[in-house]
Amino acid sequence: MGQNRILLVHAMQELLEPGGFEELTAFVAVAEAGSFAAAAKVLERDASVLSRRVSQLERRLGVRLLSRTTRRVTPTEAGAAYFTRVQGVLEELASASREASDHAASPQGLVRVSIPIVFGRQWIAPMLPTFLARYPDIRLDVRTSDYFIDVVAEGFDVAIRVTAGAQRDSTLTTRKIASYQNLLVASPGYLAANGIPEKPADLTRHRCLGFTGSTAWPDWPLVREGKRQTVRPACSLTADHSEVLLMAAVGGAGIAFAADWLAGPALRDGTLVEVLPGWVGREDGGVYAILAPGRLVPAKTRLFVDEVANVIKAGWACRPNGRRD
């Protein structure tokens, strides 16, 4: 055990000695409330009891934590620093206690979920019956949308989102569930009739299917083993819906630049094949669970996110070309 951990254990032993936790709670309450009387109302204790406990804590630490006047009580410099540290400790202890209670109790209640339309239909909808059977006291309200909804303002517990690049909203809690890549795909019939591209530049001589919802549109930024190349394809069909383009590709309309999670089933059953193997989208995409800010995620929500992650992980392991996260 390292020296820092020994010191931490020693500090926790002192904290949990008779009266130690009450002293700490009294100090935090007074520091937050600004007076012993106000803190006494919050804790439903006598102000004189809180004053005595804070004094005992100061004697034990050997430093004055609060500056007392007839009008108000304010933390000293040492008290302010101590307050900042112990407040975080108390919050973590409270979170740990609530999490333990969640595990002990049967998870229950309503979980409001927002999922993308196509991804939700392919990956999340099939898992819902199994999840509800496993947790009969949890109810789900699932809404489909490709827009980046505000989970807090719109009252959602979690939003599953599929997007290129990292999520950068620091005001939200974000958990990355999986990664994906974009691949070039076409039907065997299209390639038999039009030839097989041998290099990215050949794509400009083919009928291509363009997804206008891509942040890189009208370009296809490609990379293979660190080599980068950008192609601007000549598109016989463009659409703002990825599934429309995938169906067109399966029907032999041209070459599509599609996410592997979307094209995977068609690649596995042979209705699509990969074009220019090894050339993939330059920017990896991700599947994210977006949650309201806060350290503690309710058990019912956490279980749903874990189930989504497990289903995707199992499915991702079977993607074409052996690609895994």
PDB file of C-alpha atoms in Angstrom:
ATOM      1  CA  MET A   1       0.000   0.000   0.000  1.00  0.00           C
ATOM      2  CA  GLY A   2       1.480   3.370  -1.022  1.00  0.00           C
ATOM      3  CA  GLN A   3       2.112   6.221   1.394  1.00  0.00           C
ATOM      4  CA  ASN A   4      -0.744   8.341  -0.027  1.00  0.00           C
ATOM      5  CA  ARG A   5      -3.212   5.513   0.472  1.00  0.00           C
ATOM      6  CA  ILE A   6      -1.973   4.938   4.037  1.00  0.00           C
ATOM      7  CA  LEU A   7      -2.512   8.621   4.799  1.00  0.00           C
ATOM      8  CA  LEU A   8      -5.992   8.437   3.247  1.00  0.00           C
ATOM      9  CA  VAL A   9      -6.941   5.421   5.359  1.00  0.00           C
ATOM     10  CA  HIS A  10      -5.612   7.173   8.471  1.00  0.00           C
ATOM     11  CA  ALA A  11      -7.646  10.284   7.660  1.00  0.00           C
ATOM     12  CA  MET A  12     -10.781   8.192   7.135  1.00  0.00           C
ATOM     13  CA  GLN A  13     -10.192   6.434  10.464  1.00  0.00           C
ATOM     14  CA  GLU A  14     -10.075   9.815  12.186  1.00  0.00           C
ATOM     15  CA  LEU A  15     -13.172  10.922  10.339  1.00  0.00           C
ATOM     16  CA  LEU A  16     -15.126   7.845  11.416  1.00  0.00           C
ATOM     17  CA  GLU A  17     -14.022   7.997  15.056  1.00  0.00           C
ATOM     18  CA  PRO A  18     -16.862   8.791  17.480  1.00  0.00           C
ATOM     19  CA  GLY A  19     -18.109  12.282  16.670  1.00  0.00           C
ATOM     20  CA  GLY A  20     -15.754  12.792  13.738  1.00  0.00           C
ATOM     21  CA  PHE A  21     -18.363  12.612  11.000  1.00  0.00           C
ATOM     22  CA  GLU A  22     -20.777  14.807  12.976  1.00  0.00           C
ATOM     23  CA  GLU A  23     -18.043  17.422  13.380  1.00  0.00           C
ATOM     24  CA  LEU A  24     -17.371  17.421   9.651  1.00  0.00           C
ATOM     25  CA  THR A  25     -21.068  17.648   8.786  1.00  0.00           C
ATOM     26  CA  ALA A  26     -21.528  20.540  11.201  1.00  0.00           C
ATOM     27  CA  PHE A  27     -18.597  22.459   9.699  1.00  0.00           C
ATOM     28  CA  VAL A  28     -19.808  21.999   6.112  1.00  0.00           C
ATOM     29  CA  ALA A  29     -23.354  23.038   7.021  1.00  0.00           C
ATOM     30  CA  VAL A  30     -22.205  26.188   8.813  1.00  0.00           C
ATOM     31  CA  ALA A  31     -19.771  27.124   6.051  1.00  0.00           C
ATOM     32  CA  GLU A  32     -22.538  26.764   3.458  1.00  0.00           C
ATOM     33  CA  ALA A  33     -25.259  28.500   5.470  1.00  0.00           C
ATOM     34  CA  GLY A  34     -23.109  31.368   6.786  1.00  0.00           C
ATOM     35  CA  SER A  35     -24.328  31.086  10.364  1.00  0.00           C
ATOM     36  CA  PHE A  36     -24.824  28.531  13.100  1.00  0.00           C
ATOM     37  CA  ALA A  37     -28.519  29.362  13.364  1.00  0.00           C
ATOM     38  CA  ALA A  38     -29.171  28.780   9.662  1.00  0.00           C
ATOM     39  CA  ALA A  39     -27.181  25.548   9.679  1.00  0.00           C
ATOM     40  CA  ALA A  40     -29.084  24.376  12.752  1.00  0.00           C
ATOM     41  CA  LYS A  41     -32.370  24.719  10.866  1.00  0.00           C
ATOM     42  CA  VAL A  42     -31.037  22.677   7.951  1.00  0.00           C
ATOM     43  CA  LEU A  43     -29.682  19.884  10.148  1.00  0.00           C
ATOM     44  CA  GLU A  44     -32.493  20.171  12.718  1.00  0.00           C
ATOM     45  CA  ARG A  45     -29.974  20.473  15.530  1.00  0.00           C
ATOM     46  CA  ASP A  46     -29.373  23.051  18.233  1.00  0.00           C
ATOM     47  CA  ALA A  47     -26.970  25.820  17.179  1.00  0.00           C
ATOM     48  CA  SER A  48     -24.939  25.372  20.366  1.00  0.00           C
ATOM     49  CA  VAL A  49     -24.377  21.714  19.470  1.00  0.00           C
ATOM     50  CA  LEU A  50     -23.057  22.673  16.035  1.00  0.00           C
ATOM     51  CA  SER A  51     -20.782  25.318  17.561  1.00  0.00           C
ATOM     52  CA  ARG A  52     -19.337  22.764  19.952  1.00  0.00           C
ATOM     53  CA  ARG A  53     -18.740  20.238  17.168  1.00  0.00           C
ATOM     54  CA  VAL A  54     -16.968  22.768  14.957  1.00  0.00           C
ATOM     55  CA  SER A  55     -14.778  23.814  17.893  1.00  0.00           C
ATOM     56  CA  GLN A  56     -13.886  20.167  18.515  1.00  0.00           C
ATOM     57  CA  LEU A  57     -12.941  19.753  14.850  1.00  0.00           C
ATOM     58  CA  GLU A  58     -10.750  22.875  14.967  1.00  0.00           C
ATOM     59  CA  ARG A  59      -8.955  21.585  18.087  1.00  0.00           C
ATOM     60  CA  ARG A  60      -8.409  18.188  16.486  1.00  0.00           C
ATOM     61  CA  LEU A  61      -6.974  19.757  13.320  1.00  0.00           C
ATOM     62  CA  GLY A  62      -5.053  22.423  15.179  1.00  0.00           C
ATOM     63  CA  VAL A  63      -6.303  25.270  12.964  1.00  0.00           C
ATOM     64  CA  ARG A  64      -9.152  27.787  13.026  1.00  0.00           C
ATOM     65  CA  LEU A  65     -11.624  27.004  10.260  1.00  0.00           C
ATOM     66  CA  LEU A  66     -14.282  29.656  10.838  1.00  0.00           C
ATOM     67  CA  SER A  67     -14.119  33.352  11.629  1.00  0.00           C
ATOM     68  CA  ARG A  68     -17.021  34.164  13.962  1.00  0.00           C
ATOM     69  CA  THR A  69     -18.642  37.588  14.394  1.00  0.00           C
ATOM     70  CA  THR A  70     -21.940  38.607  15.916  1.00  0.00           C
ATOM     71  CA  ARG A  71     -23.481  38.962  12.448  1.00  0.00           C
ATOM     72  CA  ARG A  72     -22.066  36.105  10.412  1.00  0.00           C
ATOM     73  CA  VAL A  73     -19.638  33.244  10.184  1.00  0.00           C
ATOM     74  CA  THR A  74     -17.126  32.977   7.322  1.00  0.00           C
ATOM     75  CA  PRO A  75     -14.440  30.404   6.578  1.00  0.00           C
ATOM     76  CA  THR A  76     -10.837  31.377   7.196  1.00  0.00           C
ATOM     77  CA  GLU A  77      -8.324  30.828   4.417  1.00  0.00           C
ATOM     78  CA  ALA A  78      -7.559  27.390   5.828  1.00  0.00           C
ATOM     79  CA  GLY A  79     -11.281  26.763   6.349  1.00  0.00           C
ATOM     80  CA  ALA A  80     -12.155  27.642   2.754  1.00  0.00           C
ATOM     81  CA  ALA A  81      -9.539  25.219   1.404  1.00  0.00           C
ATOM     82  CA  TYR A  82     -10.683  22.500   3.807  1.00  0.00           C
ATOM     83  CA  PHE A  83     -14.330  23.087   2.896  1.00  0.00           C
ATOM     84  CA  THR A  84     -13.633  22.637  -0.819  1.00  0.00           C
ATOM     85  CA  ARG A  85     -11.910  19.316  -0.251  1.00  0.00           C
ATOM     86  CA  VAL A  86     -14.295  17.781   2.277  1.00  0.00           C
ATOM     87  CA  GLN A  87     -17.383  18.880   0.351  1.00  0.00           C
ATOM     88  CA  GLY A  88     -16.238  16.716  -2.560  1.00  0.00           C
ATOM     89  CA  VAL A  89     -15.614  13.807  -0.172  1.00  0.00           C
ATOM     90  CA  LEU A  90     -19.119  14.094   1.279  1.00  0.00           C
ATOM     91  CA  GLU A  91     -20.650  14.226  -2.198  1.00  0.00           C
ATOM     92  CA  GLU A  92     -18.765  11.090  -3.200  1.00  0.00           C
ATOM     93  CA  LEU A  93     -19.871   9.294  -0.033  1.00  0.00           C
ATOM     94  CA  ALA A  94     -23.480  10.274  -0.720  1.00  0.00           C
ATOM     95  CA  SER A  95     -23.197   9.092  -4.325  1.00  0.00           C
ATOM     96  CA  ALA A  96     -21.656   5.799  -3.231  1.00  0.00           C
ATOM     97  CA  SER A  97     -24.475   5.261  -0.733  1.00  0.00           C
ATOM     98  CA  ARG A  98     -27.137   5.969  -3.362  1.00  0.00           C
ATOM     99  CA  GLU A  99     -25.445   3.653  -5.858  1.00  0.00           C
ATOM    100  CA  ALA A 100     -25.330   0.881  -3.249  1.00  0.00           C
ATOM    101  CA  SER A 101     -29.027   1.410  -2.578  1.00  0.00           C
ATOM    102  CA  ASP A 102     -29.723   1.200  -6.306  1.00  0.00           C
ATOM    103  CA  HIS A 103     -28.004  -2.178  -6.489  1.00  0.00           C
ATOM    104  CA  ALA A 104     -29.879  -3.449  -3.463  1.00  0.00           C
ATOM    105  CA  ALA A 105     -33.279  -2.354  -4.712  1.00  0.00           C
ATOM    106  CA  SER A 106     -35.024  -3.658  -7.793  1.00  0.00           C
ATOM    107  CA  PRO A 107     -34.535  -1.066 -10.568  1.00  0.00           C
ATOM    108  CA  GLN A 108     -37.833   0.482 -11.515  1.00  0.00           C
ATOM    109  CA  GLY A 109     -39.484   3.515 -13.044  1.00  0.00           C
ATOM    110  CA  LEU A 110     -39.709   5.255 -16.397  1.00  0.00           C
ATOM    111  CA  VAL A 111     -36.661   5.776 -18.638  1.00  0.00           C
ATOM    112  CA  ARG A 112     -37.158   8.336 -21.413  1.00  0.00           C
ATOM    113  CA  VAL A 113     -34.848   7.546 -24.313  1.00  0.00           C
ATOM    114  CA  SER A 114     -34.063   9.325 -27.579  1.00  0.00           C
ATOM    115  CA  ILE A 115     -32.527   7.205 -30.354  1.00  0.00           C
ATOM    116  CA  PRO A 116     -31.539   7.864 -33.991  1.00  0.00           C
ATOM    117  CA  ILE A 117     -34.040   6.551 -36.533  1.00  0.00           C
ATOM    118  CA  VAL A 118     -31.986   4.131 -38.661  1.00  0.00           C
ATOM    119  CA  PHE A 119     -29.459   3.090 -36.023  1.00  0.00           C
ATOM    120  CA  GLY A 120     -32.249   2.684 -33.490  1.00  0.00           C
ATOM    121  CA  ARG A 121     -34.248   0.451 -35.790  1.00  0.00           C
ATOM    122  CA  GLN A 122     -31.260  -1.747 -36.625  1.00  0.00           C
ATOM    123  CA  TRP A 123     -29.494  -1.993 -33.263  1.00  0.00           C
ATOM    124  CA  ILE A 124     -31.700  -0.853 -30.380  1.00  0.00           C
ATOM    125  CA  ALA A 125     -35.275  -1.864 -31.247  1.00  0.00           C
ATOM    126  CA  PRO A 126     -34.434  -5.599 -31.389  1.00  0.00           C
ATOM    127  CA  MET A 127     -33.026  -5.550 -27.836  1.00  0.00           C
ATOM    128  CA  LEU A 128     -36.010  -3.844 -26.182  1.00  0.00           C
ATOM    129  CA  PRO A 129     -38.145  -6.969 -25.548  1.00  0.00           C
ATOM    130  CA  THR A 130     -35.241  -8.763 -23.864  1.00  0.00           C
ATOM    131  CA  PHE A 131     -34.439  -5.719 -21.718  1.00  0.00           C
ATOM    132  CA  LEU A 132     -38.056  -5.319 -20.562  1.00  0.00           C
ATOM    133  CA  ALA A 133     -38.328  -9.021 -19.765  1.00  0.00           C
ATOM    134  CA  ARG A 134     -35.141  -8.838 -17.694  1.00  0.00           C
ATOM    135  CA  TYR A 135     -36.287  -5.726 -15.799  1.00  0.00           C
ATOM    136  CA  PRO A 136     -40.090  -5.926 -15.560  1.00  0.00           C
ATOM    137  CA  ASP A 137     -40.352  -2.913 -13.240  1.00  0.00           C
ATOM    138  CA  ILE A 138     -38.676  -0.567 -15.740  1.00  0.00           C
ATOM    139  CA  ARG A 139     -40.813   1.222 -18.329  1.00  0.00           C
ATOM    140  CA  LEU A 140     -39.361   2.730 -21.501  1.00  0.00           C
ATOM    141  CA  ASP A 141     -40.533   5.764 -23.442  1.00  0.00           C
ATOM    142  CA  VAL A 142     -38.517   5.643 -26.681  1.00  0.00           C
ATOM    143  CA  ARG A 143     -38.566   8.546 -29.127  1.00  0.00           C
ATOM    144  CA  THR A 144     -36.831   8.432 -32.500  1.00  0.00           C
ATOM    145  CA  SER A 145     -35.080  11.498 -33.828  1.00  0.00           C
ATOM    146  CA  ASP A 146     -31.928  12.302 -35.773  1.00  0.00           C
ATOM    147  CA  TYR A 147     -31.724  15.746 -34.161  1.00  0.00           C
ATOM    148  CA  PHE A 148     -29.427  16.467 -31.232  1.00  0.00           C
ATOM    149  CA  ILE A 149     -32.107  16.975 -28.619  1.00  0.00           C
ATOM    150  CA  ASP A 150     -31.444  18.756 -25.321  1.00  0.00           C
ATOM    151  CA  VAL A 151     -31.711  15.928 -22.803  1.00  0.00           C
ATOM    152  CA  VAL A 152     -32.202  18.329 -19.899  1.00  0.00           C
ATOM    153  CA  ALA A 153     -34.662  20.787 -21.440  1.00  0.00           C
ATOM    154  CA  GLU A 154     -36.715  18.049 -23.103  1.00  0.00           C
ATOM    155  CA  GLY A 155     -36.769  15.762 -20.089  1.00  0.00           C
ATOM    156  CA  PHE A 156     -34.882  12.736 -21.420  1.00  0.00           C
ATOM    157  CA  ASP A 157     -32.863  10.379 -19.243  1.00  0.00           C
ATOM    158  CA  VAL A 158     -30.521   9.428 -22.071  1.00  0.00           C
ATOM    159  CA  ALA A 159     -30.017  10.082 -25.778  1.00  0.00           C
ATOM    160  CA  ILE A 160     -28.141   7.612 -27.972  1.00  0.00           C
ATOM    161  CA  ARG A 161     -26.342   9.453 -30.744  1.00  0.00           C
ATOM    162  CA  VAL A 162     -24.237   8.326 -33.711  1.00  0.00           C
ATOM    163  CA  THR A 163     -21.848  10.991 -34.943  1.00  0.00           C
ATOM    164  CA  ALA A 164     -18.428  11.628 -36.414  1.00  0.00           C
ATOM    165  CA  GLY A 165     -15.803  13.009 -34.056  1.00  0.00           C
ATOM    166  CA  ALA A 166     -15.885  13.345 -30.292  1.00  0.00           C
ATOM    167  CA  GLN A 167     -18.681  14.852 -28.247  1.00  0.00           C
ATOM    168  CA  ARG A 168     -17.437  18.137 -26.812  1.00  0.00           C
ATOM    169  CA  ASP A 169     -20.338  19.494 -24.732  1.00  0.00           C
ATOM    170  CA  SER A 170     -18.756  19.671 -21.288  1.00  0.00           C
ATOM    171  CA  THR A 171     -22.113  20.461 -19.654  1.00  0.00           C
ATOM    172  CA  LEU A 172     -23.361  16.917 -20.316  1.00  0.00           C
ATOM    173  CA  THR A 173     -22.237  13.478 -19.241  1.00  0.00           C
ATOM    174  CA  THR A 174     -21.088  11.527 -22.295  1.00  0.00           C
ATOM    175  CA  ARG A 175     -20.228   7.851 -22.529  1.00  0.00           C
ATOM    176  CA  LYS A 176     -18.750   6.440 -25.725  1.00  0.00           C
ATOM    177  CA  ILE A 177     -20.277   3.045 -26.442  1.00  0.00           C
ATOM    178  CA  ALA A 178     -18.578   2.082 -29.697  1.00  0.00           C
ATOM    179  CA  SER A 179     -16.640   3.324 -32.716  1.00  0.00           C
ATOM    180  CA  TYR A 180     -17.445   2.905 -36.393  1.00  0.00           C
ATOM    181  CA  GLN A 181     -15.903   3.646 -39.781  1.00  0.00           C
ATOM    182  CA  ASN A 182     -17.236   4.548 -43.200  1.00  0.00           C
ATOM    183  CA  LEU A 183     -16.584   2.064 -46.007  1.00  0.00           C
ATOM    184  CA  LEU A 184     -16.970   2.153 -49.781  1.00  0.00           C
ATOM    185  CA  VAL A 185     -19.530  -0.456 -50.845  1.00  0.00           C
ATOM    186  CA  ALA A 186     -21.328  -1.557 -53.992  1.00  0.00           C
ATOM    187  CA  SER A 187     -23.326  -4.533 -55.258  1.00  0.00           C
ATOM    188  CA  PRO A 188     -21.547  -7.364 -57.110  1.00  0.00           C
ATOM    189  CA  GLY A 189     -23.840  -6.687 -60.066  1.00  0.00           C
ATOM    190  CA  TYR A 190     -22.812  -3.036 -60.312  1.00  0.00           C
ATOM    191  CA  LEU A 191     -19.111  -3.902 -60.205  1.00  0.00           C
ATOM    192  CA  ALA A 192     -19.524  -6.681 -62.777  1.00  0.00           C
ATOM    193  CA  ALA A 193     -21.153  -4.226 -65.172  1.00  0.00           C
ATOM    194  CA  ASN A 194     -18.959  -1.185 -64.504  1.00  0.00           C
ATOM    195  CA  GLY A 195     -15.597  -2.514 -63.383  1.00  0.00           C
ATOM    196  CA  ILE A 196     -13.842  -2.485 -60.030  1.00  0.00           C
ATOM    197  CA  PRO A 197     -12.027   0.706 -58.932  1.00  0.00           C
ATOM    198  CA  GLU A 198      -8.341   0.102 -58.238  1.00  0.00           C
ATOM    199  CA  LYS A 199      -7.515   3.444 -56.625  1.00  0.00           C
ATOM    200  CA  PRO A 200      -9.525   6.328 -55.075  1.00  0.00           C
ATOM    201  CA  ALA A 201      -9.161   8.492 -58.213  1.00  0.00           C
ATOM    202  CA  ASP A 202     -11.113   5.835 -60.155  1.00  0.00           C
ATOM    203  CA  LEU A 203     -14.237   6.705 -58.153  1.00  0.00           C
ATOM    204  CA  THR A 204     -14.713   9.865 -60.208  1.00  0.00           C
ATOM    205  CA  ARG A 205     -15.492   7.663 -63.231  1.00  0.00           C
ATOM    206  CA  HIS A 206     -18.194   5.704 -61.407  1.00  0.00           C
ATOM    207  CA  ARG A 207     -21.777   6.378 -60.464  1.00  0.00           C
ATOM    208  CA  CYS A 208     -21.662   7.245 -56.776  1.00  0.00           C
ATOM    209  CA  LEU A 209     -24.335   7.711 -54.144  1.00  0.00           C
ATOM    210  CA  GLY A 210     -23.838  10.801 -51.983  1.00  0.00           C
ATOM    211  CA  PHE A 211     -25.039  11.321 -48.429  1.00  0.00           C
ATOM    212  CA  THR A 212     -25.701  15.042 -48.088  1.00  0.00           C
ATOM    213  CA  GLY A 213     -25.998  14.756 -44.314  1.00  0.00           C
ATOM    214  CA  SER A 214     -22.272  14.136 -43.969  1.00  0.00           C
ATOM    215  CA  THR A 215     -20.216  16.935 -42.456  1.00  0.00           C
ATOM    216  CA  ALA A 216     -17.612  16.366 -45.206  1.00  0.00           C
ATOM    217  CA  TRP A 217     -20.087  16.478 -48.105  1.00  0.00           C
ATOM    218  CA  PRO A 218     -19.521  16.798 -51.092  1.00  0.00           C
ATOM    219  CA  ASP A 219     -16.135  15.175 -50.449  1.00  0.00           C
ATOM    220  CA  TRP A 220     -15.220  11.646 -49.435  1.00  0.00           C
ATOM    221  CA  PRO A 221     -12.114  11.971 -47.197  1.00  0.00           C
ATOM    222  CA  LEU A 222     -10.297   8.619 -47.244  1.00  0.00           C
ATOM    223  CA  VAL A 223      -7.318   7.151 -45.420  1.00  0.00           C
ATOM    224  CA  ARG A 224      -5.349   3.904 -45.674  1.00  0.00           C
ATOM    225  CA  GLU A 225      -2.363   3.120 -43.491  1.00  0.00           C
ATOM    226  CA  GLY A 226      -1.800   6.810 -42.820  1.00  0.00           C
ATOM    227  CA  LYS A 227      -2.080   7.833 -46.460  1.00  0.00           C
ATOM    228  CA  ARG A 228      -4.804  10.413 -46.999  1.00  0.00           C
ATOM    229  CA  GLN A 229      -6.776  11.201 -50.126  1.00  0.00           C
ATOM    230  CA  THR A 230      -9.938  13.195 -50.722  1.00  0.00           C
ATOM    231  CA  VAL A 231     -12.302  12.359 -53.566  1.00  0.00           C
ATOM    232  CA  ARG A 232     -15.208  14.440 -54.851  1.00  0.00           C
ATOM    233  CA  PRO A 233     -17.421  11.800 -56.463  1.00  0.00           C
ATOM    234  CA  ALA A 234     -19.755  12.241 -59.412  1.00  0.00           C
ATOM    235  CA  CYS A 235     -23.097  11.310 -57.895  1.00  0.00           C
ATOM    236  CA  SER A 236     -26.033   9.938 -59.827  1.00  0.00           C
ATOM    237  CA  LEU A 237     -28.072  10.006 -56.607  1.00  0.00           C
ATOM    238  CA  THR A 238     -27.841  12.120 -53.462  1.00  0.00           C
ATOM    239  CA  ALA A 239     -30.016  11.853 -50.358  1.00  0.00           C
ATOM    240  CA  ASP A 240     -30.120  13.080 -46.800  1.00  0.00           C
ATOM    241  CA  HIS A 241     -31.054   9.623 -45.497  1.00  0.00           C
ATOM    242  CA  SER A 242     -28.347   6.955 -45.277  1.00  0.00           C
ATOM    243  CA  GLU A 243     -30.738   4.023 -45.569  1.00  0.00           C
ATOM    244  CA  VAL A 244     -32.071   5.302 -48.907  1.00  0.00           C
ATOM    245  CA  LEU A 245     -28.538   5.224 -50.313  1.00  0.00           C
ATOM    246  CA  LEU A 246     -27.808   1.791 -48.876  1.00  0.00           C
ATOM    247  CA  MET A 247     -30.904   0.345 -50.532  1.00  0.00           C
ATOM    248  CA  ALA A 248     -29.902   1.995 -53.810  1.00  0.00           C
ATOM    249  CA  ALA A 249     -26.441   0.464 -53.534  1.00  0.00           C
ATOM    250  CA  VAL A 250     -27.915  -2.991 -52.899  1.00  0.00           C
ATOM    251  CA  GLY A 251     -30.071  -2.446 -55.992  1.00  0.00           C
ATOM    252  CA  GLY A 252     -27.005  -1.777 -58.141  1.00  0.00           C
ATOM    253  CA  ALA A 253     -27.314   2.010 -58.500  1.00  0.00           C
ATOM    254  CA  GLY A 254     -23.684   2.761 -57.686  1.00  0.00           C
ATOM    255  CA  ILE A 255     -20.995   3.030 -55.015  1.00  0.00           C
ATOM    256  CA  ALA A 256     -21.936   4.292 -51.562  1.00  0.00           C
ATOM    257  CA  PHE A 257     -19.805   5.562 -48.691  1.00  0.00           C
ATOM    258  CA  ALA A 258     -21.604   4.016 -45.729  1.00  0.00           C
ATOM    259  CA  ALA A 259     -21.018   3.328 -42.059  1.00  0.00           C
ATOM    260  CA  ASP A 260     -19.955  -0.235 -41.344  1.00  0.00           C
ATOM    261  CA  TRP A 261     -22.717  -0.610 -38.755  1.00  0.00           C
ATOM    262  CA  LEU A 262     -25.250   0.167 -41.479  1.00  0.00           C
ATOM    263  CA  ALA A 263     -23.714  -1.821 -44.351  1.00  0.00           C
ATOM    264  CA  GLY A 264     -22.666  -4.772 -42.179  1.00  0.00           C
ATOM    265  CA  PRO A 265     -25.696  -7.045 -42.739  1.00  0.00           C
ATOM    266  CA  ALA A 266     -25.576  -6.548 -46.530  1.00  0.00           C
ATOM    267  CA  LEU A 267     -21.818  -7.183 -46.560  1.00  0.00           C
ATOM    268  CA  ARG A 268     -22.261 -10.372 -44.573  1.00  0.00           C
ATOM    269  CA  ASP A 269     -25.001 -11.744 -46.809  1.00  0.00           C
ATOM    270  CA  GLY A 270     -23.122 -10.790 -49.980  1.00  0.00           C
ATOM    271  CA  THR A 271     -25.592  -8.285 -51.426  1.00  0.00           C
ATOM    272  CA  LEU A 272     -22.849  -5.674 -51.026  1.00  0.00           C
ATOM    273  CA  VAL A 273     -19.079  -5.987 -51.221  1.00  0.00           C
ATOM    274  CA  GLU A 274     -16.405  -3.602 -50.051  1.00  0.00           C
ATOM    275  CA  VAL A 275     -14.799  -1.416 -52.706  1.00  0.00           C
ATOM    276  CA  LEU A 276     -11.124  -0.417 -52.353  1.00  0.00           C
ATOM    277  CA  PRO A 277     -10.616  -2.517 -49.191  1.00  0.00           C
ATOM    278  CA  GLY A 278      -8.484  -0.734 -46.625  1.00  0.00           C
ATOM    279  CA  TRP A 279      -9.606   2.744 -47.691  1.00  0.00           C
ATOM    280  CA  VAL A 280     -11.929   3.987 -44.962  1.00  0.00           C
ATOM    281  CA  GLY A 281     -13.358   7.258 -43.730  1.00  0.00           C
ATOM    282  CA  ARG A 282     -10.726   9.595 -42.408  1.00  0.00           C
ATOM    283  CA  GLU A 283     -12.607  10.431 -39.223  1.00  0.00           C
ATOM    284  CA  ASP A 284     -13.779   7.645 -36.952  1.00  0.00           C
ATOM    285  CA  GLY A 285     -17.365   7.950 -35.818  1.00  0.00           C
ATOM    286  CA  GLY A 286     -18.761   7.046 -32.457  1.00  0.00           C
ATOM    287  CA  VAL A 287     -21.904   5.840 -30.752  1.00  0.00           C
ATOM    288  CA  TYR A 288     -22.507   7.877 -27.602  1.00  0.00           C
ATOM    289  CA  ALA A 289     -24.867   7.835 -24.651  1.00  0.00           C
ATOM    290  CA  ILE A 290     -25.651  11.442 -23.726  1.00  0.00           C
ATOM    291  CA  LEU A 291     -26.899  11.938 -20.165  1.00  0.00           C
ATOM    292  CA  ALA A 292     -27.884  14.870 -18.009  1.00  0.00           C
ATOM    293  CA  PRO A 293     -25.000  16.383 -16.016  1.00  0.00           C
ATOM    294  CA  GLY A 294     -24.277  14.931 -12.608  1.00  0.00           C
ATOM    295  CA  ARG A 295     -22.103  12.307 -11.045  1.00  0.00           C
ATOM    296  CA  LEU A 296     -24.829   9.784 -10.300  1.00  0.00           C
ATOM    297  CA  VAL A 297     -26.755   8.010 -13.044  1.00  0.00           C
ATOM    298  CA  PRO A 298     -29.902   6.237 -11.761  1.00  0.00           C
ATOM    299  CA  ALA A 299     -29.742   2.447 -11.881  1.00  0.00           C
ATOM    300  CA  LYS A 300     -32.615   2.181 -14.376  1.00  0.00           C
ATOM    301  CA  THR A 301     -30.802   4.460 -16.843  1.00  0.00           C
ATOM    302  CA  ARG A 302     -27.416   2.888 -16.266  1.00  0.00           C
ATOM    303  CA  LEU A 303     -28.833  -0.579 -16.916  1.00  0.00           C
ATOM    304  CA  PHE A 304     -30.359   0.553 -20.205  1.00  0.00           C
ATOM    305  CA  VAL A 305     -27.105   2.114 -21.401  1.00  0.00           C
ATOM    306  CA  ASP A 306     -25.159  -0.984 -20.346  1.00  0.00           C
ATOM    307  CA  GLU A 307     -27.564  -3.190 -22.310  1.00  0.00           C
ATOM    308  CA  VAL A 308     -27.186  -1.056 -25.434  1.00  0.00           C
ATOM    309  CA  ALA A 309     -23.404  -1.194 -25.047  1.00  0.00           C
ATOM    310  CA  ASN A 310     -23.419  -4.989 -24.624  1.00  0.00           C
ATOM    311  CA  VAL A 311     -25.647  -5.551 -27.657  1.00  0.00           C
ATOM    312  CA  ILE A 312     -23.517  -3.291 -29.844  1.00  0.00           C
ATOM    313  CA  LYS A 313     -20.294  -4.868 -28.599  1.00  0.00           C
ATOM    314  CA  ALA A 314     -21.581  -8.341 -29.478  1.00  0.00           C
ATOM    315  CA  GLY A 315     -22.771  -7.189 -32.898  1.00  0.00           C
ATOM    316  CA  TRP A 316     -19.621  -5.180 -33.635  1.00  0.00           C
ATOM    317  CA  ALA A 317     -17.505  -8.293 -33.049  1.00  0.00           C
ATOM    318  CA  CYS A 318     -19.183  -9.848 -36.098  1.00  0.00           C
ATOM    319  CA  ARG A 319     -18.598  -6.944 -38.475  1.00  0.00           C
ATOM    320  CA  PRO A 320     -17.130  -7.662 -41.908  1.00  0.00           C
ATOM    321  CA  ASN A 321     -13.352  -7.859 -42.373  1.00  0.00           C
ATOM    322  CA  GLY A 322     -12.844  -8.682 -38.713  1.00  0.00           C
ATOM    323  CA  ARG A 323     -12.961  -5.041 -37.603  1.00  0.00           C
ATOM    324  CA  ARG A 324     -13.315  -4.769 -33.846  1.00  0.00           C
ATOM    325  CA  ASP A 325     -13.193  -2.002 -31.247  1.00  0.00           C
TER     326      ASP A 325
END
